[in-house]
JSON list of C-alpha atoms in Angstrom, two decimals:
[
{"chain": "A", "resi": 171, "resn": "MET", "atom": "CA", "xyz": [-13.50, -69.28, -14.14]},
{"chain": "A", "resi": 172, "resn": "ILE", "atom": "CA", "xyz": [-15.02, -70.86, -17.26]},
{"chain": "A", "resi": 173, "resn": "HIS", "atom": "CA", "xyz": [-18.25, -68.89, -16.93]},
{"chain": "A", "resi": 174, "resn": "TYR", "atom": "CA", "xyz": [-16.20, -65.70, -16.48]},
{"chain": "A", "resi": 175, "resn": "ILE", "atom": "CA", "xyz": [-14.32, -66.46, -19.71]},
{"chain": "A", "resi": 176, "resn": "LYS", "atom": "CA", "xyz": [-17.60, -67.06, -21.57]},
{"chain": "A", "resi": 177, "resn": "PHE", "atom": "CA", "xyz": [-18.94, -63.77, -20.21]},
{"chain": "A", "resi": 178, "resn": "GLU", "atom": "CA", "xyz": [-15.84, -61.84, -21.32]},
{"chain": "A", "resi": 179, "resn": "LEU", "atom": "CA", "xyz": [-15.82, -63.53, -24.72]},
{"chain": "A", "resi": 180, "resn": "LYS", "atom": "CA", "xyz": [-19.42, -62.46, -25.34]},
{"chain": "A", "resi": 181, "resn": "ASN", "atom": "CA", "xyz": [-18.60, -58.99, -24.02]},
{"chain": "A", "resi": 182, "resn": "THR", "atom": "CA", "xyz": [-15.67, -58.59, -26.44]},
{"chain": "A", "resi": 183, "resn": "MET", "atom": "CA", "xyz": [-17.48, -60.07, -29.44]},
{"chain": "A", "resi": 184, "resn": "GLY", "atom": "CA", "xyz": [-20.41, -57.78, -28.73]},
{"chain": "A", "resi": 185, "resn": "TYR", "atom": "CA", "xyz": [-18.22, -54.84, -29.66]},
{"chain": "A", "resi": 186, "resn": "SER", "atom": "CA", "xyz": [-18.80, -54.81, -33.44]},
{"chain": "A", "resi": 187, "resn": "ILE", "atom": "CA", "xyz": [-15.71, -52.77, -34.28]},
{"chain": "A", "resi": 188, "resn": "ALA", "atom": "CA", "xyz": [-13.61, -55.72, -33.07]},
{"chain": "A", "resi": 189, "resn": "MET", "atom": "CA", "xyz": [-14.91, -58.02, -35.77]},
{"chain": "A", "resi": 190, "resn": "ILE", "atom": "CA", "xyz": [-14.64, -55.28, -38.40]},
{"chain": "A", "resi": 191, "resn": "VAL", "atom": "CA", "xyz": [-11.17, -53.93, -37.59]},
{"chain": "A", "resi": 192, "resn": "GLY", "atom": "CA", "xyz": [-9.51, -57.08, -36.30]},
{"chain": "A", "resi": 193, "resn": "GLY", "atom": "CA", "xyz": [-11.38, -59.75, -38.23]},
{"chain": "A", "resi": 194, "resn": "LEU", "atom": "CA", "xyz": [-12.86, -58.49, -41.48]},
{"chain": "A", "resi": 195, "resn": "LEU", "atom": "CA", "xyz": [-10.49, -55.63, -42.38]},
{"chain": "A", "resi": 196, "resn": "PRO", "atom": "CA", "xyz": [-7.26, -57.70, -42.70]},
{"chain": "A", "resi": 197, "resn": "LEU", "atom": "CA", "xyz": [-9.05, -60.21, -44.95]},
{"chain": "A", "resi": 198, "resn": "VAL", "atom": "CA", "xyz": [-10.59, -57.50, -47.14]},
{"chain": "A", "resi": 199, "resn": "LEU", "atom": "CA", "xyz": [-7.29, -55.64, -47.49]},
{"chain": "A", "resi": 200, "resn": "ALA", "atom": "CA", "xyz": [-5.38, -58.84, -48.31]},
{"chain": "A", "resi": 201, "resn": "ILE", "atom": "CA", "xyz": [-7.86, -60.02, -50.94]},
{"chain": "A", "resi": 202, "resn": "GLY", "atom": "CA", "xyz": [-8.50, -56.53, -52.35]},
{"chain": "A", "resi": 203, "resn": "GLY", "atom": "CA", "xyz": [-4.80, -55.71, -52.49]},
{"chain": "A", "resi": 204, "resn": "TYR", "atom": "CA", "xyz": [-3.92, -58.71, -54.66]},
{"chain": "A", "resi": 205, "resn": "HIS", "atom": "CA", "xyz": [-3.63, -58.25, -58.43]},
{"chain": "A", "resi": 206, "resn": "SER", "atom": "CA", "xyz": [-2.73, -61.22, -60.60]},
{"chain": "A", "resi": 207, "resn": "THR", "atom": "CA", "xyz": [0.11, -61.06, -63.12]},
{"chain": "A", "resi": 208, "resn": "HIS", "atom": "CA", "xyz": [1.41, -63.44, -65.81]},
{"chain": "A", "resi": 209, "resn": "SER", "atom": "CA", "xyz": [4.23, -64.58, -63.55]},
{"chain": "A", "resi": 210, "resn": "ASP", "atom": "CA", "xyz": [3.58, -67.30, -60.96]},
{"chain": "A", "resi": 211, "resn": "ALA", "atom": "CA", "xyz": [6.66, -66.24, -59.01]},
{"chain": "A", "resi": 212, "resn": "VAL", "atom": "CA", "xyz": [5.42, -62.64, -58.78]},
{"chain": "A", "resi": 213, "resn": "ASN", "atom": "CA", "xyz": [1.94, -63.81, -57.81]},
{"chain": "A", "resi": 214, "resn": "HIS", "atom": "CA", "xyz": [3.34, -66.01, -55.04]},
{"chain": "A", "resi": 215, "resn": "SER", "atom": "CA", "xyz": [5.57, -63.20, -53.75]},
{"chain": "A", "resi": 216, "resn": "LEU", "atom": "CA", "xyz": [2.72, -60.67, -53.70]},
{"chain": "A", "resi": 217, "resn": "ALA", "atom": "CA", "xyz": [0.36, -63.12, -51.97]},
{"chain": "A", "resi": 218, "resn": "ILE", "atom": "CA", "xyz": [2.93, -63.92, -49.26]},
{"chain": "A", "resi": 219, "resn": "THR", "atom": "CA", "xyz": [3.69, -60.21, -48.76]},
{"chain": "A", "resi": 220, "resn": "LEU", "atom": "CA", "xyz": [0.01, -59.36, -48.36]},
{"chain": "A", "resi": 221, "resn": "PHE", "atom": "CA", "xyz": [-0.57, -62.26, -45.97]},
{"chain": "A", "resi": 222, "resn": "SER", "atom": "CA", "xyz": [2.43, -61.37, -43.80]},
{"chain": "A", "resi": 223, "resn": "THR", "atom": "CA", "xyz": [1.83, -57.61, -43.84]},
{"chain": "A", "resi": 224, "resn": "LEU", "atom": "CA", "xyz": [-1.79, -57.78, -42.69]},
{"chain": "A", "resi": 225, "resn": "LEU", "atom": "CA", "xyz": [-1.49, -60.70, -40.23]},
{"chain": "A", "resi": 226, "resn": "PRO", "atom": "CA", "xyz": [-0.40, -58.53, -37.22]},
{"chain": "A", "resi": 227, "resn": "MET", "atom": "CA", "xyz": [-3.47, -56.36, -37.80]},
{"chain": "A", "resi": 228, "resn": "ILE", "atom": "CA", "xyz": [-5.54, -59.18, -36.28]},
{"chain": "A", "resi": 229, "resn": "PRO", "atom": "CA", "xyz": [-4.14, -58.99, -32.71]},
{"chain": "A", "resi": 230, "resn": "LEU", "atom": "CA", "xyz": [-3.79, -55.20, -33.03]},
{"chain": "A", "resi": 231, "resn": "GLY", "atom": "CA", "xyz": [-7.43, -54.73, -34.03]},
{"chain": "A", "resi": 232, "resn": "LEU", "atom": "CA", "xyz": [-8.91, -57.32, -31.68]},
{"chain": "A", "resi": 233, "resn": "VAL", "atom": "CA", "xyz": [-6.96, -56.25, -28.59]},
{"chain": "A", "resi": 234, "resn": "ILE", "atom": "CA", "xyz": [-6.26, -52.52, -28.59]},
{"chain": "A", "resi": 235, "resn": "LEU", "atom": "CA", "xyz": [-9.68, -51.25, -29.64]},
{"chain": "A", "resi": 236, "resn": "PRO", "atom": "CA", "xyz": [-12.40, -53.61, -28.34]},
{"chain": "A", "resi": 237, "resn": "PHE", "atom": "CA", "xyz": [-10.76, -54.68, -25.11]},
{"chain": "A", "resi": 238, "resn": "THR", "atom": "CA", "xyz": [-9.52, -51.24, -24.06]},
{"chain": "A", "resi": 239, "resn": "ILE", "atom": "CA", "xyz": [-12.76, -49.48, -24.93]},
{"chain": "A", "resi": 240, "resn": "ALA", "atom": "CA", "xyz": [-14.99, -52.19, -23.43]},
{"chain": "A", "resi": 241, "resn": "PHE", "atom": "CA", "xyz": [-12.97, -52.21, -20.21]},
{"chain": "A", "resi": 242, "resn": "GLY", "atom": "CA", "xyz": [-13.03, -48.41, -20.07]},
{"chain": "A", "resi": 243, "resn": "ARG", "atom": "CA", "xyz": [-16.80, -48.45, -20.55]},
{"chain": "A", "resi": 244, "resn": "ASP", "atom": "CA", "xyz": [-17.27, -51.01, -17.77]},
{"chain": "A", "resi": 245, "resn": "THR", "atom": "CA", "xyz": [-14.97, -49.09, -15.44]},
{"chain": "A", "resi": 246, "resn": "GLU", "atom": "CA", "xyz": [-16.74, -45.79, -16.11]},
{"chain": "A", "resi": 247, "resn": "SER", "atom": "CA", "xyz": [-20.19, -47.30, -15.52]},
{"chain": "A", "resi": 248, "resn": "GLY", "atom": "CA", "xyz": [-19.09, -49.03, -12.32]},
{"chain": "A", "resi": 249, "resn": "VAL", "atom": "CA", "xyz": [-19.52, -52.57, -13.68]},
{"chain": "A", "resi": 250, "resn": "THR", "atom": "CA", "xyz": [-15.92, -53.51, -12.85]},
{"chain": "A", "resi": 251, "resn": "THR", "atom": "CA", "xyz": [-16.28, -52.37, -9.25]},
{"chain": "A", "resi": 252, "resn": "ARG", "atom": "CA", "xyz": [-19.64, -54.09, -8.74]},
{"chain": "A", "resi": 253, "resn": "LEU", "atom": "CA", "xyz": [-18.27, -57.36, -10.12]},
{"chain": "A", "resi": 254, "resn": "SER", "atom": "CA", "xyz": [-15.33, -57.11, -7.70]},
{"chain": "A", "resi": 255, "resn": "LEU", "atom": "CA", "xyz": [-17.78, -56.91, -4.78]},
{"chain": "A", "resi": 256, "resn": "PHE", "atom": "CA", "xyz": [-19.24, -60.27, -5.83]},
{"chain": "A", "resi": 257, "resn": "GLY", "atom": "CA", "xyz": [-15.87, -62.04, -5.94]},
{"chain": "A", "resi": 258, "resn": "TYR", "atom": "CA", "xyz": [-14.95, -61.32, -9.56]},
{"chain": "A", "resi": 259, "resn": "THR", "atom": "CA", "xyz": [-11.78, -59.47, -8.60]},
{"chain": "A", "resi": 260, "resn": "ILE", "atom": "CA", "xyz": [-9.61, -57.35, -10.88]},
{"chain": "A", "resi": 261, "resn": "ILE", "atom": "CA", "xyz": [-7.08, -60.21, -11.11]},
{"chain": "A", "resi": 262, "resn": "LYS", "atom": "CA", "xyz": [-9.79, -62.67, -12.13]},
{"chain": "A", "resi": 263, "resn": "GLN", "atom": "CA", "xyz": [-11.12, -60.15, -14.63]},
{"chain": "A", "resi": 264, "resn": "LEU", "atom": "CA", "xyz": [-7.62, -59.69, -16.00]},
{"chain": "A", "resi": 265, "resn": "ILE", "atom": "CA", "xyz": [-7.17, -63.44, -16.48]},
{"chain": "A", "resi": 266, "resn": "ALA", "atom": "CA", "xyz": [-10.66, -64.07, -17.91]},
{"chain": "A", "resi": 267, "resn": "LYS", "atom": "CA", "xyz": [-10.40, -61.13, -20.31]},
{"chain": "A", "resi": 268, "resn": "PHE", "atom": "CA", "xyz": [-6.97, -62.29, -21.44]},
{"chain": "A", "resi": 269, "resn": "VAL", "atom": "CA", "xyz": [-8.11, -65.87, -22.11]},
{"chain": "A", "resi": 270, "resn": "SER", "atom": "CA", "xyz": [-11.15, -64.62, -24.03]},
{"chain": "A", "resi": 271, "resn": "VAL", "atom": "CA", "xyz": [-8.98, -62.30, -26.14]},
{"chain": "A", "resi": 272, "resn": "VAL", "atom": "CA", "xyz": [-6.52, -65.12, -26.90]},
{"chain": "A", "resi": 273, "resn": "ILE", "atom": "CA", "xyz": [-9.35, -67.45, -27.95]},
{"chain": "A", "resi": 274, "resn": "LEU", "atom": "CA", "xyz": [-10.76, -64.76, -30.23]},
{"chain": "A", "resi": 275, "resn": "VAL", "atom": "CA", "xyz": [-7.39, -63.88, -31.80]},
{"chain": "A", "resi": 276, "resn": "ILE", "atom": "CA", "xyz": [-6.44, -67.52, -32.42]},
{"chain": "A", "resi": 277, "resn": "ALA", "atom": "CA", "xyz": [-9.86, -68.27, -33.94]},
{"chain": "A", "resi": 278, "resn": "VAL", "atom": "CA", "xyz": [-9.72, -65.26, -36.28]},
{"chain": "A", "resi": 279, "resn": "THR", "atom": "CA", "xyz": [-6.10, -66.05, -37.23]},
{"chain": "A", "resi": 280, "resn": "LEU", "atom": "CA", "xyz": [-7.15, -69.60, -38.12]},
{"chain": "A", "resi": 281, "resn": "VAL", "atom": "CA", "xyz": [-9.97, -68.29, -40.32]},
{"chain": "A", "resi": 282, "resn": "TYR", "atom": "CA", "xyz": [-7.57, -65.79, -41.91]},
{"chain": "A", "resi": 283, "resn": "LEU", "atom": "CA", "xyz": [-5.08, -68.57, -42.68]},
{"chain": "A", "resi": 284, "resn": "ILE", "atom": "CA", "xyz": [-7.64, -70.97, -44.11]},
{"chain": "A", "resi": 285, "resn": "VAL", "atom": "CA", "xyz": [-9.42, -68.37, -46.25]},
{"chain": "A", "resi": 286, "resn": "LEU", "atom": "CA", "xyz": [-6.27, -66.83, -47.74]},
{"chain": "A", "resi": 287, "resn": "LEU", "atom": "CA", "xyz": [-4.68, -70.23, -48.42]},
{"chain": "A", "resi": 288, "resn": "ASN", "atom": "CA", "xyz": [-7.72, -70.96, -50.57]},
{"chain": "A", "resi": 289, "resn": "VAL", "atom": "CA", "xyz": [-8.28, -67.50, -52.10]},
{"chain": "A", "resi": 290, "resn": "LEU", "atom": "CA", "xyz": [-4.77, -66.19, -52.77]},
{"chain": "A", "resi": 291, "resn": "PRO", "atom": "CA", "xyz": [-2.16, -68.06, -54.86]},
{"chain": "A", "resi": 292, "resn": "LEU", "atom": "CA", "xyz": [-0.04, -68.79, -51.82]},
{"chain": "A", "resi": 293, "resn": "PRO", "atom": "CA", "xyz": [2.61, -71.50, -52.27]},
{"chain": "A", "resi": 294, "resn": "LYS", "atom": "CA", "xyz": [2.58, -74.53, -50.00]},
{"chain": "A", "resi": 295, "resn": "ILE", "atom": "CA", "xyz": [3.26, -73.44, -46.44]},
{"chain": "A", "resi": 296, "resn": "SER", "atom": "CA", "xyz": [5.50, -75.44, -44.11]},
{"chain": "A", "resi": 297, "resn": "THR", "atom": "CA", "xyz": [4.31, -76.75, -40.76]},
{"chain": "A", "resi": 298, "resn": "LEU", "atom": "CA", "xyz": [7.02, -74.76, -38.98]},
{"chain": "A", "resi": 299, "resn": "THR", "atom": "CA", "xyz": [5.78, -71.54, -40.56]},
{"chain": "A", "resi": 300, "resn": "ILE", "atom": "CA", "xyz": [2.25, -72.30, -39.36]},
{"chain": "A", "resi": 301, "resn": "VAL", "atom": "CA", "xyz": [3.67, -72.79, -35.86]},
{"chain": "A", "resi": 302, "resn": "ASN", "atom": "CA", "xyz": [5.57, -69.52, -36.20]},
{"chain": "A", "resi": 303, "resn": "ILE", "atom": "CA", "xyz": [2.38, -67.71, -37.26]},
{"chain": "A", "resi": 304, "resn": "PHE", "atom": "CA", "xyz": [0.46, -68.73, -34.16]},
{"chain": "A", "resi": 305, "resn": "VAL", "atom": "CA", "xyz": [3.37, -68.35, -31.71]},
{"chain": "A", "resi": 306, "resn": "GLY", "atom": "CA", "xyz": [4.16, -64.89, -33.09]},
{"chain": "A", "resi": 307, "resn": "VAL", "atom": "CA", "xyz": [0.52, -63.82, -33.01]},
{"chain": "A", "resi": 308, "resn": "LEU", "atom": "CA", "xyz": [0.21, -65.11, -29.44]},
{"chain": "A", "resi": 309, "resn": "LEU", "atom": "CA", "xyz": [3.26, -63.14, -28.24]},
{"chain": "A", "resi": 310, "resn": "LEU", "atom": "CA", "xyz": [1.95, -59.99, -29.95]},
{"chain": "A", "resi": 311, "resn": "THR", "atom": "CA", "xyz": [-1.43, -60.57, -28.32]},
{"chain": "A", "resi": 312, "resn": "VAL", "atom": "CA", "xyz": [0.10, -60.77, -24.85]},
{"chain": "A", "resi": 313, "resn": "ALA", "atom": "CA", "xyz": [2.15, -57.60, -25.40]},
{"chain": "A", "resi": 314, "resn": "LEU", "atom": "CA", "xyz": [-0.76, -55.64, -26.88]},
{"chain": "A", "resi": 315, "resn": "TYR", "atom": "CA", "xyz": [-3.07, -56.85, -24.12]},
{"chain": "A", "resi": 316, "resn": "LEU", "atom": "CA", "xyz": [-0.71, -55.45, -21.50]},
{"chain": "A", "resi": 317, "resn": "ILE", "atom": "CA", "xyz": [-0.63, -52.13, -23.38]},
{"chain": "A", "resi": 318, "resn": "ALA", "atom": "CA", "xyz": [-4.43, -52.11, -23.55]},
{"chain": "A", "resi": 319, "resn": "PHE", "atom": "CA", "xyz": [-4.79, -52.85, -19.84]},
{"chain": "A", "resi": 320, "resn": "THR", "atom": "CA", "xyz": [-2.21, -50.17, -19.05]},
{"chain": "A", "resi": 321, "resn": "ILE", "atom": "CA", "xyz": [-4.22, -47.59, -21.02]},
{"chain": "A", "resi": 322, "resn": "ALA", "atom": "CA", "xyz": [-7.39, -48.59, -19.20]},
{"chain": "A", "resi": 323, "resn": "GLN", "atom": "CA", "xyz": [-5.63, -48.24, -15.84]},
{"chain": "A", "resi": 324, "resn": "ILE", "atom": "CA", "xyz": [-3.83, -44.93, -16.43]},
{"chain": "A", "resi": 325, "resn": "PHE", "atom": "CA", "xyz": [-6.50, -42.85, -18.15]},
{"chain": "A", "resi": 326, "resn": "LYS", "atom": "CA", "xyz": [-9.81, -41.94, -16.60]},
{"chain": "A", "resi": 327, "resn": "GLY", "atom": "CA", "xyz": [-13.15, -41.49, -18.31]},
{"chain": "A", "resi": 328, "resn": "PHE", "atom": "CA", "xyz": [-14.60, -43.48, -21.19]},
{"chain": "A", "resi": 329, "resn": "SER", "atom": "CA", "xyz": [-14.02, -40.74, -23.78]},
{"chain": "A", "resi": 330, "resn": "MET", "atom": "CA", "xyz": [-10.37, -40.35, -22.79]},
{"chain": "A", "resi": 331, "resn": "ILE", "atom": "CA", "xyz": [-9.73, -44.12, -22.84]},
{"chain": "A", "resi": 332, "resn": "GLN", "atom": "CA", "xyz": [-11.46, -44.49, -26.20]},
{"chain": "A", "resi": 333, "resn": "GLY", "atom": "CA", "xyz": [-9.47, -41.59, -27.66]},
{"chain": "A", "resi": 334, "resn": "VAL", "atom": "CA", "xyz": [-6.13, -42.94, -26.43]},
{"chain": "A", "resi": 335, "resn": "ALA", "atom": "CA", "xyz": [-6.98, -46.43, -27.71]},
{"chain": "A", "resi": 336, "resn": "MET", "atom": "CA", "xyz": [-7.73, -44.98, -31.15]},
{"chain": "A", "resi": 337, "resn": "VAL", "atom": "CA", "xyz": [-4.46, -43.02, -31.16]},
{"chain": "A", "resi": 338, "resn": "VAL", "atom": "CA", "xyz": [-2.46, -46.11, -30.14]},
{"chain": "A", "resi": 339, "resn": "TYR", "atom": "CA", "xyz": [-4.19, -48.31, -32.74]},
{"chain": "A", "resi": 340, "resn": "PHE", "atom": "CA", "xyz": [-3.69, -45.94, -35.67]},
{"chain": "A", "resi": 341, "resn": "GLY", "atom": "CA", "xyz": [-0.25, -44.92, -34.39]},
{"chain": "A", "resi": 342, "resn": "ILE", "atom": "CA", "xyz": [1.01, -48.52, -34.40]},
{"chain": "A", "resi": 343, "resn": "ALA", "atom": "CA", "xyz": [-0.73, -49.25, -37.73]},
{"chain": "A", "resi": 344, "resn": "ILE", "atom": "CA", "xyz": [0.92, -46.24, -39.40]},
{"chain": "A", "resi": 345, "resn": "LEU", "atom": "CA", "xyz": [4.35, -46.69, -37.80]},
{"chain": "A", "resi": 346, "resn": "THR", "atom": "CA", "xyz": [4.50, -50.36, -38.82]},
{"chain": "A", "resi": 347, "resn": "GLY", "atom": "CA", "xyz": [3.30, -49.79, -42.38]},
{"chain": "A", "resi": 348, "resn": "SER", "atom": "CA", "xyz": [0.03, -51.63, -41.85]},
{"chain": "A", "resi": 349, "resn": "ILE", "atom": "CA", "xyz": [-1.87, -48.56, -43.08]},
{"chain": "A", "resi": 350, "resn": "GLY", "atom": "CA", "xyz": [-0.34, -46.36, -45.77]},
{"chain": "A", "resi": 351, "resn": "GLY", "atom": "CA", "xyz": [3.22, -46.18, -47.01]},
{"chain": "A", "resi": 352, "resn": "PHE", "atom": "CA", "xyz": [4.73, -43.35, -45.01]},
{"chain": "A", "resi": 353, "resn": "GLN", "atom": "CA", "xyz": [8.47, -42.66, -45.17]},
{"chain": "A", "resi": 354, "resn": "LEU", "atom": "CA", "xyz": [9.81, -42.64, -41.62]},
{"chain": "A", "resi": 355, "resn": "THR", "atom": "CA", "xyz": [13.15, -41.22, -40.56]},
{"chain": "A", "resi": 356, "resn": "GLY", "atom": "CA", "xyz": [15.18, -40.60, -37.43]},
{"chain": "A", "resi": 357, "resn": "GLY", "atom": "CA", "xyz": [13.72, -41.37, -34.04]},
{"chain": "A", "resi": 358, "resn": "ILE", "atom": "CA", "xyz": [10.29, -42.24, -35.45]},
{"chain": "A", "resi": 359, "resn": "GLU", "atom": "CA", "xyz": [11.86, -44.95, -37.60]},
{"chain": "A", "resi": 360, "resn": "ASN", "atom": "CA", "xyz": [13.62, -46.37, -34.52]},
{"chain": "A", "resi": 361, "resn": "VAL", "atom": "CA", "xyz": [10.30, -46.51, -32.67]},
{"chain": "A", "resi": 362, "resn": "ALA", "atom": "CA", "xyz": [8.72, -48.27, -35.65]},
{"chain": "A", "resi": 363, "resn": "ASP", "atom": "CA", "xyz": [11.55, -50.83, -35.75]},
{"chain": "A", "resi": 364, "resn": "PHE", "atom": "CA", "xyz": [11.14, -51.48, -32.02]},
{"chain": "A", "resi": 365, "resn": "ILE", "atom": "CA", "xyz": [7.57, -52.68, -32.63]},
{"chain": "A", "resi": 366, "resn": "PRO", "atom": "CA", "xyz": [8.23, -56.23, -33.88]},
{"chain": "A", "resi": 367, "resn": "PHE", "atom": "CA", "xyz": [5.71, -56.25, -36.75]},
{"chain": "A", "resi": 368, "resn": "LYS", "atom": "CA", "xyz": [8.38, -55.77, -39.41]},
{"chain": "A", "resi": 369, "resn": "VAL", "atom": "CA", "xyz": [10.70, -58.57, -38.29]},
{"chain": "A", "resi": 370, "resn": "PHE", "atom": "CA", "xyz": [7.73, -60.92, -37.83]},
{"chain": "A", "resi": 371, "resn": "ARG", "atom": "CA", "xyz": [6.47, -60.21, -41.36]},
{"chain": "A", "resi": 372, "resn": "GLU", "atom": "CA", "xyz": [9.88, -60.49, -42.98]},
{"chain": "A", "resi": 373, "resn": "ASN", "atom": "CA", "xyz": [10.59, -63.80, -41.29]},
{"chain": "A", "resi": 374, "resn": "LEU", "atom": "CA", "xyz": [7.28, -65.26, -42.49]},
{"chain": "A", "resi": 375, "resn": "ALA", "atom": "CA", "xyz": [7.90, -64.06, -46.04]},
{"chain": "A", "resi": 376, "resn": "ASN", "atom": "CA", "xyz": [11.50, -65.31, -46.14]},
{"chain": "A", "resi": 377, "resn": "HIS", "atom": "CA", "xyz": [10.82, -68.73, -44.59]},
{"chain": "A", "resi": 378, "resn": "TRP", "atom": "CA", "xyz": [7.34, -69.51, -45.96]},
{"chain": "A", "resi": 379, "resn": "ALA", "atom": "CA", "xyz": [8.24, -73.02, -47.11]},
{"chain": "A", "resi": 380, "resn": "SER", "atom": "CA", "xyz": [11.26, -73.53, -44.87]},
{"chain": "A", "resi": 381, "resn": "LEU", "atom": "CA", "xyz": [11.67, -76.89, -43.17]},
{"chain": "A", "resi": 382, "resn": "SER", "atom": "CA", "xyz": [14.16, -75.50, -40.66]},
{"chain": "A", "resi": 383, "resn": "PHE", "atom": "CA", "xyz": [13.33, -73.26, -37.74]},
{"chain": "A", "resi": 384, "resn": "SER", "atom": "CA", "xyz": [15.33, -70.23, -38.91]},
{"chain": "A", "resi": 385, "resn": "GLN", "atom": "CA", "xyz": [13.81, -67.39, -36.94]},
{"chain": "A", "resi": 386, "resn": "GLY", "atom": "CA", "xyz": [16.82, -65.07, -36.75]},
{"chain": "A", "resi": 387, "resn": "ASN", "atom": "CA", "xyz": [16.17, -62.28, -34.26]},
{"chain": "A", "resi": 388, "resn": "GLU", "atom": "CA", "xyz": [12.37, -62.41, -34.59]},
{"chain": "A", "resi": 389, "resn": "PHE", "atom": "CA", "xyz": [11.66, -63.98, -31.21]},
{"chain": "A", "resi": 390, "resn": "THR", "atom": "CA", "xyz": [14.35, -61.84, -29.58]},
{"chain": "A", "resi": 391, "resn": "GLN", "atom": "CA", "xyz": [12.55, -58.66, -30.68]},
{"chain": "A", "resi": 392, "resn": "LEU", "atom": "CA", "xyz": [9.15, -60.10, -29.79]},
{"chain": "A", "resi": 393, "resn": "LEU", "atom": "CA", "xyz": [10.38, -60.94, -26.28]},
{"chain": "A", "resi": 394, "resn": "ILE", "atom": "CA", "xyz": [12.06, -57.54, -25.82]},
{"chain": "A", "resi": 395, "resn": "PHE", "atom": "CA", "xyz": [8.82, -55.83, -26.83]},
{"chain": "A", "resi": 396, "resn": "LEU", "atom": "CA", "xyz": [6.90, -58.12, -24.45]},
{"chain": "A", "resi": 397, "resn": "ILE", "atom": "CA", "xyz": [9.24, -57.28, -21.55]},
{"chain": "A", "resi": 398, "resn": "PHE", "atom": "CA", "xyz": [8.78, -53.58, -22.31]},
{"chain": "A", "resi": 399, "resn": "THR", "atom": "CA", "xyz": [4.98, -53.92, -22.11]},
{"chain": "A", "resi": 400, "resn": "ILE", "atom": "CA", "xyz": [5.28, -55.89, -18.86]},
{"chain": "A", "resi": 401, "resn": "VAL", "atom": "CA", "xyz": [7.27, -53.03, -17.34]},
{"chain": "A", "resi": 402, "resn": "LEU", "atom": "CA", "xyz": [4.60, -50.55, -18.48]},
{"chain": "A", "resi": 403, "resn": "PHE", "atom": "CA", "xyz": [1.91, -52.75, -16.97]},
{"chain": "A", "resi": 404, "resn": "VAL", "atom": "CA", "xyz": [3.71, -53.05, -13.62]},
{"chain": "A", "resi": 405, "resn": "ILE", "atom": "CA", "xyz": [4.32, -49.29, -13.42]},
{"chain": "A", "resi": 406, "resn": "ALA", "atom": "CA", "xyz": [0.67, -48.53, -14.27]},
{"chain": "A", "resi": 407, "resn": "ASN", "atom": "CA", "xyz": [-0.60, -50.91, -11.60]},
{"chain": "A", "resi": 408, "resn": "TYR", "atom": "CA", "xyz": [1.83, -49.52, -9.03]},
{"chain": "A", "resi": 409, "resn": "PHE", "atom": "CA", "xyz": [0.48, -46.01, -9.49]},
{"chain": "A", "resi": 410, "resn": "ARG", "atom": "CA", "xyz": [-3.11, -47.30, -9.60]},
{"chain": "A", "resi": 411, "resn": "ILE", "atom": "CA", "xyz": [-2.72, -49.06, -6.25]},
{"chain": "A", "resi": 412, "resn": "ARG", "atom": "CA", "xyz": [-0.82, -46.11, -4.77]},
{"chain": "A", "resi": 413, "resn": "SER", "atom": "CA", "xyz": [-3.54, -43.63, -5.84]},
{"chain": "A", "resi": 414, "resn": "LYS", "atom": "CA", "xyz": [-6.16, -45.63, -3.94]},
{"chain": "A", "resi": 415, "resn": "ARG", "atom": "CA", "xyz": [-4.31, -45.42, -0.64]}
]
């Protein structure tokens, strides 16, 4: 399985948009969006807000776009099927791709944390907040991975999969306030609140230096969102298996 994971890691990293959208873009937006003032308190607040706001863009950018599009490309070209004939089954591919995505997301998150702690005037961060950062990012990665795999299973054709992946990426980014400052109302606002980016960001900002594990309903919403994506994944695979019979 290790050589499969290495193969998938190289395959994902070979997709340049992954490093740009999921790795470089959050850093550039965080650093470029900061403007120093004469107040240390304001500077600290702005730095924490920028850090928290752009952090979920890492799993979103590294999972939805590169994985979905790369998997769609491999499926369309017959690579996935040929690998299955040589013992690299869909389940093994699913596991290897997931592990490679997790490694990539955790590595980029670590770089993001280290760079911004040294570039932005962030106050001292507590150990529990660091734990919360990586646990939250990991749960988002799992949920987004299931969405990505569902897209790749439901839609046919590389162009269709790529188009849907783009719509999902920008849709989530806009709904969660990661890109732009759109005023949302009604049902759209409820959909935006269901995606746990907001509660994750707010909890990080409010408990940056906290020594107590006060997570409120953050993990509840993360787990509800994860369960929702699991249901989508199961339904997609049911219809995929049924269509082959």
